[in-house]
Amino acid sequence: MPRFTELVAGLPATVPFVGPEAQERTRGKSFKARIGANENVFGPSPRAVEAMAREAAETWQYGDPENHELKIALALLHGIAVENVVVGEGIDGLLGYLVRMLIEPGDKVVTSLGAYPTFNFHVAGFGGDLETVPYMDDHEDVFALIAKAAEVRAKIVYLANPDNPMGTIHPPSTIGRAIDTVPGNCLLVLDEAYLDCAPAGSEYPLDPDDKRIVRMRTFSKVYGMAGARVGYAIGHQELIRSFDKIRNHFGMSRISQAGALAALEDRQHLANTVARIENARRRIGEIAASNGLPVVPSAANFVAVDCGRDGEYARRVLEGLIKRDIFVRMPLVPPQDRCIRVSAGTESDLRLFEQALPAALREA
């Protein structure tokens, strides 16, 4: 047997998410509506698809290890220096690199109880000691997170805005106050995967020279490229430069780089997608209301539907939907687990959800 490190030997072999493909293999049939993984069902820009198709013939070559053209385009988009941007294999990959850079066994890391589990997975994988703070009114409790970080002398505090799994968002003023109160020697990781889905004016102004914060963005959501695995981080040049010490320099394929570059250029497709996501959120709210269920106001590409009871009841609702070939997910920690989480879908997807939900509720 391999001689595992003591840390790895003590960890469970696990995957943070059970994907729809695994569920389909277990069920022996496919889902009719795939609206559980917060994917963008409206798809990438046709320009991105064409660019990726053209680049497929060139995959005998490695991708540019510096992601040069894509970094320039991102810097221009945000009005910052190229040196403030690093590109990686989705936010998940960048979170893993960041934790590896900053966390040694026993170091404290703070996050919300029930927040994005992949971050926790990385912290455990590098031996960090995770401290959690409960949600407050279905929002990540920003100032409780900061207070906990000060209390335990954390090296990282993680905050998603908009949040996953609830879809709630804090205004720029709250984010600014949080940055101003981050304790010394602690880095605020602001995961903004869903920010492009949020209403105009939701973004806290970028200051890439602020050493207290690093911001994570992705092409997986509004750009519709989850399968391409393209994310980027914006931060102080010293921090960004340090990613080069450990990142997989050939981790980004030529196809992914070309697709992301073309997607950035198609601003009309982006605007159309945001409008379709807004319409889908509204439609999910209407379907929920017609069944007597409220929703949590969302700034993301999904909606948390409040089933009105406890987690056991919500899980029965979820199982009823899955039995009817509708793939959805749910938060895992009380009291947020009273909800099911429904991704923005096509009209066909949501019509199937609308048809299945009443029976699932009756059965639950």
PDB file of N, CA and C in Angstrom, residues 90-186:
ATOM      1  N   GLY A  90     -11.271  26.765 -12.390  1.00  0.00           N
ATOM      2  CA  GLY A  90     -12.471  27.103 -11.640  1.00  0.00           C
ATOM      3  C   GLY A  90     -12.119  27.675 -10.274  1.00  0.00           C
ATOM      4  N   ILE A  91     -13.118  28.243  -9.611  1.00  0.00           N
ATOM      5  CA  ILE A  91     -12.891  28.739  -8.253  1.00  0.00           C
ATOM      6  C   ILE A  91     -12.448  27.600  -7.345  1.00  0.00           C
ATOM      7  N   ASP A  92     -12.970  26.406  -7.568  1.00  0.00           N
ATOM      8  CA  ASP A  92     -12.580  25.264  -6.734  1.00  0.00           C
ATOM      9  C   ASP A  92     -11.069  25.049  -6.755  1.00  0.00           C
ATOM     10  N   GLY A  93     -10.482  25.067  -7.942  1.00  0.00           N
ATOM     11  CA  GLY A  93      -9.049  24.876  -8.044  1.00  0.00           C
ATOM     12  C   GLY A  93      -8.271  25.986  -7.366  1.00  0.00           C
ATOM     13  N   LEU A  94      -8.717  27.223  -7.551  1.00  0.00           N
ATOM     14  CA  LEU A  94      -8.030  28.355  -6.950  1.00  0.00           C
ATOM     15  C   LEU A  94      -8.151  28.346  -5.431  1.00  0.00           C
ATOM     16  N   LEU A  95      -9.293  27.939  -4.912  1.00  0.00           N
ATOM     17  CA  LEU A  95      -9.437  27.822  -3.459  1.00  0.00           C
ATOM     18  C   LEU A  95      -8.450  26.797  -2.905  1.00  0.00           C
ATOM     19  N   GLY A  96      -8.281  25.696  -3.642  1.00  0.00           N
ATOM     20  CA  GLY A  96      -7.327  24.693  -3.195  1.00  0.00           C
ATOM     21  C   GLY A  96      -5.913  25.225  -3.154  1.00  0.00           C
ATOM     22  N   TYR A  97      -5.520  25.966  -4.184  1.00  0.00           N
ATOM     23  CA  TYR A  97      -4.183  26.567  -4.189  1.00  0.00           C
ATOM     24  C   TYR A  97      -4.029  27.562  -3.050  1.00  0.00           C
ATOM     25  N   LEU A  98      -5.057  28.372  -2.837  1.00  0.00           N
ATOM     26  CA  LEU A  98      -4.972  29.401  -1.801  1.00  0.00           C
ATOM     27  C   LEU A  98      -4.804  28.784  -0.418  1.00  0.00           C
ATOM     28  N   VAL A  99      -5.601  27.763  -0.133  1.00  0.00           N
ATOM     29  CA  VAL A  99      -5.490  27.098   1.170  1.00  0.00           C
ATOM     30  C   VAL A  99      -4.115  26.457   1.313  1.00  0.00           C
ATOM     31  N   ARG A 100      -3.635  25.851   0.254  1.00  0.00           N
ATOM     32  CA  ARG A 100      -2.308  25.238   0.306  1.00  0.00           C
ATOM     33  C   ARG A 100      -1.233  26.288   0.601  1.00  0.00           C
ATOM     34  N   MET A 101      -1.387  27.489   0.034  1.00  0.00           N
ATOM     35  CA  MET A 101      -0.393  28.551   0.230  1.00  0.00           C
ATOM     36  C   MET A 101      -0.375  29.066   1.664  1.00  0.00           C
ATOM     37  N   LEU A 102      -1.547  29.122   2.303  1.00  0.00           N
ATOM     38  CA  LEU A 102      -1.664  29.858   3.558  1.00  0.00           C
ATOM     39  C   LEU A 102      -1.860  28.997   4.802  1.00  0.00           C
ATOM     40  N   ILE A 103      -2.336  27.774   4.629  1.00  0.00           N
ATOM     41  CA  ILE A 103      -2.751  26.986   5.793  1.00  0.00           C
ATOM     42  C   ILE A 103      -1.814  25.810   6.033  1.00  0.00           C
ATOM     43  N   GLU A 104      -1.326  25.733   7.261  1.00  0.00           N
ATOM     44  CA  GLU A 104      -0.565  24.580   7.734  1.00  0.00           C
ATOM     45  C   GLU A 104      -1.414  23.837   8.760  1.00  0.00           C
ATOM     46  N   PRO A 105      -1.087  22.579   9.041  1.00  0.00           N
ATOM     47  CA  PRO A 105      -1.878  21.831  10.021  1.00  0.00           C
ATOM     48  C   PRO A 105      -2.053  22.594  11.325  1.00  0.00           C
ATOM     49  N   GLY A 106      -3.322  22.704  11.737  1.00  0.00           N
ATOM     50  CA  GLY A 106      -3.653  23.393  12.975  1.00  0.00           C
ATOM     51  C   GLY A 106      -4.031  24.849  12.817  1.00  0.00           C
ATOM     52  N   ASP A 107      -3.774  25.443  11.652  1.00  0.00           N
ATOM     53  CA  ASP A 107      -4.166  26.834  11.428  1.00  0.00           C
ATOM     54  C   ASP A 107      -5.686  26.960  11.400  1.00  0.00           C
ATOM     55  N   LYS A 108      -6.194  28.066  11.908  1.00  0.00           N
ATOM     56  CA  LYS A 108      -7.634  28.289  11.994  1.00  0.00           C
ATOM     57  C   LYS A 108      -8.164  28.938  10.717  1.00  0.00           C
ATOM     58  N   VAL A 109      -9.327  28.447  10.301  1.00  0.00           N
ATOM     59  CA  VAL A 109     -10.040  28.975   9.140  1.00  0.00           C
ATOM     60  C   VAL A 109     -11.500  29.109   9.520  1.00  0.00           C
ATOM     61  N   VAL A 110     -12.139  30.218   9.129  1.00  0.00           N
ATOM     62  CA  VAL A 110     -13.517  30.489   9.523  1.00  0.00           C
ATOM     63  C   VAL A 110     -14.416  30.515   8.294  1.00  0.00           C
ATOM     64  N   THR A 111     -15.579  29.871   8.397  1.00  0.00           N
ATOM     65  CA  THR A 111     -16.589  29.889   7.348  1.00  0.00           C
ATOM     66  C   THR A 111     -17.961  29.781   8.000  1.00  0.00           C
ATOM     67  N   SER A 112     -19.001  29.831   7.185  1.00  0.00           N
ATOM     68  CA  SER A 112     -20.366  29.710   7.701  1.00  0.00           C
ATOM     69  C   SER A 112     -20.786  28.246   7.756  1.00  0.00           C
ATOM     70  N   LEU A 113     -21.548  27.895   8.765  1.00  0.00           N
ATOM     71  CA  LEU A 113     -22.037  26.529   8.923  1.00  0.00           C
ATOM     72  C   LEU A 113     -23.070  26.240   7.838  1.00  0.00           C
ATOM     73  N   GLY A 114     -22.720  25.328   6.931  1.00  0.00           N
ATOM     74  CA  GLY A 114     -23.620  25.001   5.830  1.00  0.00           C
ATOM     75  C   GLY A 114     -23.281  25.706   4.536  1.00  0.00           C
ATOM     76  N   ALA A 115     -22.182  26.479   4.513  1.00  0.00           N
ATOM     77  CA  ALA A 115     -21.772  27.178   3.289  1.00  0.00           C
ATOM     78  C   ALA A 115     -21.075  26.211   2.336  1.00  0.00           C
ATOM     79  N   TYR A 116     -20.540  26.749   1.248  1.00  0.00           N
ATOM     80  CA  TYR A 116     -19.995  25.953   0.150  1.00  0.00           C
ATOM     81  C   TYR A 116     -19.019  24.885   0.645  1.00  0.00           C
ATOM     82  N   PRO A 117     -19.345  23.592   0.469  1.00  0.00           N
ATOM     83  CA  PRO A 117     -18.553  22.532   1.112  1.00  0.00           C
ATOM     84  C   PRO A 117     -17.192  22.269   0.486  1.00  0.00           C
ATOM     85  N   THR A 118     -16.987  22.650  -0.771  1.00  0.00           N
ATOM     86  CA  THR A 118     -15.678  22.383  -1.379  1.00  0.00           C
ATOM     87  C   THR A 118     -14.571  23.151  -0.676  1.00  0.00           C
ATOM     88  N   PHE A 119     -14.867  24.355  -0.216  1.00  0.00           N
ATOM     89  CA  PHE A 119     -13.872  25.107   0.538  1.00  0.00           C
ATOM     90  C   PHE A 119     -13.460  24.330   1.785  1.00  0.00           C
ATOM     91  N   ASN A 120     -14.444  23.793   2.505  1.00  0.00           N
ATOM     92  CA  ASN A 120     -14.162  22.998   3.701  1.00  0.00           C
ATOM     93  C   ASN A 120     -13.305  21.780   3.357  1.00  0.00           C
ATOM     94  N   PHE A 121     -13.589  21.181   2.217  1.00  0.00           N
ATOM     95  CA  PHE A 121     -12.849  20.009   1.743  1.00  0.00           C
ATOM     96  C   PHE A 121     -11.358  20.342   1.602  1.00  0.00           C
ATOM     97  N   HIS A 122     -11.061  21.491   1.023  1.00  0.00           N
ATOM     98  CA  HIS A 122      -9.662  21.908   0.870  1.00  0.00           C
ATOM     99  C   HIS A 122      -9.018  22.173   2.229  1.00  0.00           C
ATOM    100  N   VAL A 123      -9.744  22.828   3.113  1.00  0.00           N
ATOM    101  CA  VAL A 123      -9.191  23.119   4.442  1.00  0.00           C
ATOM    102  C   VAL A 123      -8.832  21.819   5.158  1.00  0.00           C
ATOM    103  N   ALA A 124      -9.731  20.852   5.120  1.00  0.00           N
ATOM    104  CA  ALA A 124      -9.441  19.554   5.745  1.00  0.00           C
ATOM    105  C   ALA A 124      -8.247  18.886   5.077  1.00  0.00           C
ATOM    106  N   GLY A 125      -8.172  18.992   3.750  1.00  0.00           N
ATOM    107  CA  GLY A 125      -7.102  18.332   3.006  1.00  0.00           C
ATOM    108  C   GLY A 125      -5.713  18.857   3.315  1.00  0.00           C
ATOM    109  N   PHE A 126      -5.626  20.089   3.794  1.00  0.00           N
ATOM    110  CA  PHE A 126      -4.330  20.654   4.148  1.00  0.00           C
ATOM    111  C   PHE A 126      -4.165  20.831   5.652  1.00  0.00           C
ATOM    112  N   GLY A 127      -5.064  20.195   6.416  1.00  0.00           N
ATOM    113  CA  GLY A 127      -4.874  20.127   7.853  1.00  0.00           C
ATOM    114  C   GLY A 127      -5.353  21.326   8.631  1.00  0.00           C
ATOM    115  N   GLY A 128      -6.114  22.229   8.007  1.00  0.00           N
ATOM    116  CA  GLY A 128      -6.625  23.394   8.708  1.00  0.00           C
ATOM    117  C   GLY A 128      -7.692  23.020   9.721  1.00  0.00           C
ATOM    118  N   ASP A 129      -7.872  23.878  10.688  1.00  0.00           N
ATOM    119  CA  ASP A 129      -8.874  23.683  11.741  1.00  0.00           C
ATOM    120  C   ASP A 129     -10.041  24.613  11.433  1.00  0.00           C
ATOM    121  N   LEU A 130     -11.167  24.037  11.018  1.00  0.00           N
ATOM    122  CA  LEU A 130     -12.295  24.826  10.538  1.00  0.00           C
ATOM    123  C   LEU A 130     -13.193  25.246  11.692  1.00  0.00           C
ATOM    124  N   GLU A 131     -13.478  26.546  11.764  1.00  0.00           N
ATOM    125  CA  GLU A 131     -14.420  27.108  12.725  1.00  0.00           C
ATOM    126  C   GLU A 131     -15.627  27.641  11.952  1.00  0.00           C
ATOM    127  N   THR A 132     -16.832  27.354  12.443  1.00  0.00           N
ATOM    128  CA  THR A 132     -18.029  27.743  11.705  1.00  0.00           C
ATOM    129  C   THR A 132     -18.912  28.681  12.510  1.00  0.00           C
ATOM    130  N   VAL A 133     -19.669  29.483  11.770  1.00  0.00           N
ATOM    131  CA  VAL A 133     -20.598  30.452  12.344  1.00  0.00           C
ATOM    132  C   VAL A 133     -21.968  30.220  11.702  1.00  0.00           C
ATOM    133  N   PRO A 134     -23.052  30.165  12.475  1.00  0.00           N
ATOM    134  CA  PRO A 134     -24.379  29.942  11.875  1.00  0.00           C
ATOM    135  C   PRO A 134     -24.818  31.101  10.990  1.00  0.00           C
ATOM    136  N   TYR A 135     -25.725  30.800  10.070  1.00  0.00           N
ATOM    137  CA  TYR A 135     -26.371  31.841   9.273  1.00  0.00           C
ATOM    138  C   TYR A 135     -27.271  32.694  10.174  1.00  0.00           C
ATOM    139  N   MET A 136     -27.582  33.889   9.695  1.00  0.00           N
ATOM    140  CA  MET A 136     -28.543  34.753  10.362  1.00  0.00           C
ATOM    141  C   MET A 136     -29.551  35.238   9.327  1.00  0.00           C
ATOM    142  N   ASP A 137     -30.810  34.867   9.515  1.00  0.00           N
ATOM    143  CA  ASP A 137     -31.873  35.255   8.572  1.00  0.00           C
ATOM    144  C   ASP A 137     -31.527  34.848   7.142  1.00  0.00           C
ATOM    145  N   ASP A 138     -31.009  33.641   7.001  1.00  0.00           N
ATOM    146  CA  ASP A 138     -30.669  33.057   5.702  1.00  0.00           C
ATOM    147  C   ASP A 138     -29.535  33.786   4.983  1.00  0.00           C
ATOM    148  N   HIS A 139     -28.820  34.653   5.679  1.00  0.00           N
ATOM    149  CA  HIS A 139     -27.625  35.315   5.159  1.00  0.00           C
ATOM    150  C   HIS A 139     -26.404  34.799   5.932  1.00  0.00           C
ATOM    151  N   GLU A 140     -25.271  34.735   5.259  1.00  0.00           N
ATOM    152  CA  GLU A 140     -24.042  34.511   6.010  1.00  0.00           C
ATOM    153  C   GLU A 140     -23.848  35.709   6.948  1.00  0.00           C
ATOM    154  N   ASP A 141     -23.545  35.420   8.197  1.00  0.00           N
ATOM    155  CA  ASP A 141     -23.460  36.455   9.230  1.00  0.00           C
ATOM    156  C   ASP A 141     -22.071  37.085   9.177  1.00  0.00           C
ATOM    157  N   VAL A 142     -21.953  38.140   8.369  1.00  0.00           N
ATOM    158  CA  VAL A 142     -20.646  38.708   8.043  1.00  0.00           C
ATOM    159  C   VAL A 142     -19.855  39.090   9.287  1.00  0.00           C
ATOM    160  N   PHE A 143     -20.478  39.817  10.183  1.00  0.00           N
ATOM    161  CA  PHE A 143     -19.708  40.357  11.300  1.00  0.00           C
ATOM    162  C   PHE A 143     -19.464  39.311  12.387  1.00  0.00           C
ATOM    163  N   ALA A 144     -20.318  38.291  12.437  1.00  0.00           N
ATOM    164  CA  ALA A 144     -20.013  37.159  13.315  1.00  0.00           C
ATOM    165  C   ALA A 144     -18.822  36.376  12.772  1.00  0.00           C
ATOM    166  N   LEU A 145     -18.720  36.273  11.447  1.00  0.00           N
ATOM    167  CA  LEU A 145     -17.557  35.629  10.840  1.00  0.00           C
ATOM    168  C   LEU A 145     -16.272  36.381  11.184  1.00  0.00           C
ATOM    169  N   ILE A 146     -16.323  37.708  11.052  1.00  0.00           N
ATOM    170  CA  ILE A 146     -15.147  38.520  11.350  1.00  0.00           C
ATOM    171  C   ILE A 146     -14.784  38.414  12.830  1.00  0.00           C
ATOM    172  N   ALA A 147     -15.811  38.439  13.694  1.00  0.00           N
ATOM    173  CA  ALA A 147     -15.556  38.332  15.134  1.00  0.00           C
ATOM    174  C   ALA A 147     -14.946  36.980  15.484  1.00  0.00           C
ATOM    175  N   LYS A 148     -15.445  35.919  14.862  1.00  0.00           N
ATOM    176  CA  LYS A 148     -14.881  34.581  15.109  1.00  0.00           C
ATOM    177  C   LYS A 148     -13.434  34.517  14.621  1.00  0.00           C
ATOM    178  N   ALA A 149     -13.164  35.124  13.473  1.00  0.00           N
ATOM    179  CA  ALA A 149     -11.787  35.139  12.961  1.00  0.00           C
ATOM    180  C   ALA A 149     -10.846  35.831  13.937  1.00  0.00           C
ATOM    181  N   ALA A 150     -11.301  36.937  14.529  1.00  0.00           N
ATOM    182  CA  ALA A 150     -10.473  37.632  15.520  1.00  0.00           C
ATOM    183  C   ALA A 150     -10.291  36.785  16.775  1.00  0.00           C
ATOM    184  N   GLU A 151     -11.368  36.123  17.186  1.00  0.00           N
ATOM    185  CA  GLU A 151     -11.330  35.316  18.415  1.00  0.00           C
ATOM    186  C   GLU A 151     -10.339  34.170  18.316  1.00  0.00           C
ATOM    187  N   VAL A 152     -10.340  33.466  17.168  1.00  0.00           N
ATOM    188  CA  VAL A 152      -9.500  32.270  17.038  1.00  0.00           C
ATOM    189  C   VAL A 152      -8.189  32.546  16.305  1.00  0.00           C
ATOM    190  N   ARG A 153      -7.981  33.822  15.935  1.00  0.00           N
ATOM    191  CA  ARG A 153      -6.784  34.230  15.195  1.00  0.00           C
ATOM    192  C   ARG A 153      -6.665  33.453  13.882  1.00  0.00           C
ATOM    193  N   ALA A 154      -7.750  33.479  13.133  1.00  0.00           N
ATOM    194  CA  ALA A 154      -7.809  32.744  11.866  1.00  0.00           C
ATOM    195  C   ALA A 154      -6.907  33.375  10.820  1.00  0.00           C
ATOM    196  N   LYS A 155      -6.438  32.534   9.902  1.00  0.00           N
ATOM    197  CA  LYS A 155      -5.629  33.026   8.785  1.00  0.00           C
ATOM    198  C   LYS A 155      -6.491  33.315   7.556  1.00  0.00           C
ATOM    199  N   ILE A 156      -7.661  32.656   7.469  1.00  0.00           N
ATOM    200  CA  ILE A 156      -8.586  32.874   6.351  1.00  0.00           C
ATOM    201  C   ILE A 156     -10.002  32.945   6.910  1.00  0.00           C
ATOM    202  N   VAL A 157     -10.797  33.864   6.371  1.00  0.00           N
ATOM    203  CA  VAL A 157     -12.238  33.850   6.604  1.00  0.00           C
ATOM    204  C   VAL A 157     -12.902  33.850   5.230  1.00  0.00           C
ATOM    205  N   TYR A 158     -13.842  32.917   5.044  1.00  0.00           N
ATOM    206  CA  TYR A 158     -14.470  32.702   3.730  1.00  0.00           C
ATOM    207  C   TYR A 158     -15.893  33.237   3.740  1.00  0.00           C
ATOM    208  N   LEU A 159     -16.232  33.986   2.686  1.00  0.00           N
ATOM    209  CA  LEU A 159     -17.577  34.539   2.538  1.00  0.00           C
ATOM    210  C   LEU A 159     -17.965  34.485   1.073  1.00  0.00           C
ATOM    211  N   ALA A 160     -19.120  33.899   0.773  1.00  0.00           N
ATOM    212  CA  ALA A 160     -19.659  33.912  -0.589  1.00  0.00           C
ATOM    213  C   ALA A 160     -20.732  34.986  -0.671  1.00  0.00           C
ATOM    214  N   ASN A 161     -20.655  35.821  -1.698  1.00  0.00           N
ATOM    215  CA  ASN A 161     -21.617  36.911  -1.864  1.00  0.00           C
ATOM    216  C   ASN A 161     -21.848  37.146  -3.359  1.00  0.00           C
ATOM    217  N   PRO A 162     -23.008  36.734  -3.894  1.00  0.00           N
ATOM    218  CA  PRO A 162     -24.147  36.066  -3.265  1.00  0.00           C
ATOM    219  C   PRO A 162     -23.773  34.695  -2.688  1.00  0.00           C
ATOM    220  N   ASP A 163     -24.606  34.281  -1.760  1.00  0.00           N
ATOM    221  CA  ASP A 163     -24.337  33.057  -1.015  1.00  0.00           C
ATOM    222  C   ASP A 163     -24.816  31.815  -1.764  1.00  0.00           C
ATOM    223  N   ASN A 164     -24.114  30.733  -1.555  1.00  0.00           N
ATOM    224  CA  ASN A 164     -24.564  29.396  -1.937  1.00  0.00           C
ATOM    225  C   ASN A 164     -24.540  28.556  -0.659  1.00  0.00           C
ATOM    226  N   PRO A 165     -25.687  28.055  -0.174  1.00  0.00           N
ATOM    227  CA  PRO A 165     -26.843  27.617  -0.955  1.00  0.00           C
ATOM    228  C   PRO A 165     -28.093  28.493  -0.898  1.00  0.00           C
ATOM    229  N   MET A 166     -28.084  29.659  -0.275  1.00  0.00           N
ATOM    230  CA  MET A 166     -29.336  30.390  -0.074  1.00  0.00           C
ATOM    231  C   MET A 166     -29.603  31.453  -1.127  1.00  0.00           C
ATOM    232  N   GLY A 167     -28.582  31.929  -1.817  1.00  0.00           N
ATOM    233  CA  GLY A 167     -28.781  32.928  -2.852  1.00  0.00           C
ATOM    234  C   GLY A 167     -28.888  34.356  -2.350  1.00  0.00           C
ATOM    235  N   THR A 168     -28.763  34.559  -1.046  1.00  0.00           N
ATOM    236  CA  THR A 168     -28.877  35.900  -0.477  1.00  0.00           C
ATOM    237  C   THR A 168     -27.603  36.702  -0.721  1.00  0.00           C
ATOM    238  N   ILE A 169     -27.718  38.026  -0.616  1.00  0.00           N
ATOM    239  CA  ILE A 169     -26.574  38.893  -0.912  1.00  0.00           C
ATOM    240  C   ILE A 169     -26.502  40.026   0.098  1.00  0.00           C
ATOM    241  N   HIS A 170     -25.280  40.426   0.410  1.00  0.00           N
ATOM    242  CA  HIS A 170     -25.036  41.602   1.243  1.00  0.00           C
ATOM    243  C   HIS A 170     -24.704  42.784   0.344  1.00  0.00           C
ATOM    244  N   PRO A 171     -25.150  43.988   0.695  1.00  0.00           N
ATOM    245  CA  PRO A 171     -24.861  45.161  -0.133  1.00  0.00           C
ATOM    246  C   PRO A 171     -23.398  45.561  -0.045  1.00  0.00           C
ATOM    247  N   PRO A 172     -22.929  46.365  -1.000  1.00  0.00           N
ATOM    248  CA  PRO A 172     -21.529  46.802  -0.991  1.00  0.00           C
ATOM    249  C   PRO A 172     -21.116  47.459   0.317  1.00  0.00           C
ATOM    250  N   SER A 173     -22.015  48.188   0.958  1.00  0.00           N
ATOM    251  CA  SER A 173     -21.658  48.855   2.215  1.00  0.00           C
ATOM    252  C   SER A 173     -21.278  47.848   3.291  1.00  0.00           C
ATOM    253  N   THR A 174     -21.979  46.728   3.340  1.00  0.00           N
ATOM    254  CA  THR A 174     -21.664  45.687   4.330  1.00  0.00           C
ATOM    255  C   THR A 174     -20.316  45.049   4.030  1.00  0.00           C
ATOM    256  N   ILE A 175     -20.056  44.780   2.754  1.00  0.00           N
ATOM    257  CA  ILE A 175     -18.768  44.193   2.372  1.00  0.00           C
ATOM    258  C   ILE A 175     -17.640  45.146   2.725  1.00  0.00           C
ATOM    259  N   GLY A 176     -17.834  46.429   2.480  1.00  0.00           N
ATOM    260  CA  GLY A 176     -16.810  47.417   2.820  1.00  0.00           C
ATOM    261  C   GLY A 176     -16.518  47.451   4.303  1.00  0.00           C
ATOM    262  N   ARG A 177     -17.565  47.403   5.132  1.00  0.00           N
ATOM    263  CA  ARG A 177     -17.354  47.399   6.585  1.00  0.00           C
ATOM    264  C   ARG A 177     -16.661  46.131   7.025  1.00  0.00           C
ATOM    265  N   ALA A 178     -16.981  45.004   6.371  1.00  0.00           N
ATOM    266  CA  ALA A 178     -16.318  43.741   6.710  1.00  0.00           C
ATOM    267  C   ALA A 178     -14.834  43.812   6.417  1.00  0.00           C
ATOM    268  N   ILE A 179     -14.484  44.359   5.262  1.00  0.00           N
ATOM    269  CA  ILE A 179     -13.067  44.486   4.902  1.00  0.00           C
ATOM    270  C   ILE A 179     -12.333  45.363   5.910  1.00  0.00           C
ATOM    271  N   ASP A 180     -12.998  46.420   6.336  1.00  0.00           N
ATOM    272  CA  ASP A 180     -12.368  47.355   7.280  1.00  0.00           C
ATOM    273  C   ASP A 180     -12.150  46.739   8.659  1.00  0.00           C
ATOM    274  N   THR A 181     -12.871  45.651   8.968  1.00  0.00           N
ATOM    275  CA  THR A 181     -12.748  45.049  10.302  1.00  0.00           C
ATOM    276  C   THR A 181     -12.067  43.681  10.277  1.00  0.00           C
ATOM    277  N   VAL A 182     -11.554  43.255   9.114  1.00  0.00           N
ATOM    278  CA  VAL A 182     -10.812  41.989   9.055  1.00  0.00           C
ATOM    279  C   VAL A 182      -9.597  42.093   9.974  1.00  0.00           C
ATOM    280  N   PRO A 183      -9.410  41.131  10.865  1.00  0.00           N
ATOM    281  CA  PRO A 183      -8.262  41.224  11.784  1.00  0.00           C
ATOM    282  C   PRO A 183      -6.934  41.105  11.045  1.00  0.00           C
ATOM    283  N   GLY A 184      -5.885  41.631  11.666  1.00  0.00           N
ATOM    284  CA  GLY A 184      -4.561  41.564  11.077  1.00  0.00           C
ATOM    285  C   GLY A 184      -4.114  40.132  10.834  1.00  0.00           C
ATOM    286  N   ASN A 185      -3.370  39.929   9.758  1.00  0.00           N
ATOM    287  CA  ASN A 185      -2.849  38.605   9.373  1.00  0.00           C
ATOM    288  C   ASN A 185      -3.940  37.627   8.976  1.00  0.00           C
ATOM    289  N   CYS A 186      -5.150  38.143   8.697  1.00  0.00           N
ATOM    290  CA  CYS A 186      -6.250  37.296   8.219  1.00  0.00           C
ATOM    291  C   CYS A 186      -6.658  37.780   6.835  1.00  0.00           C
TER     292      CYS A 186
END
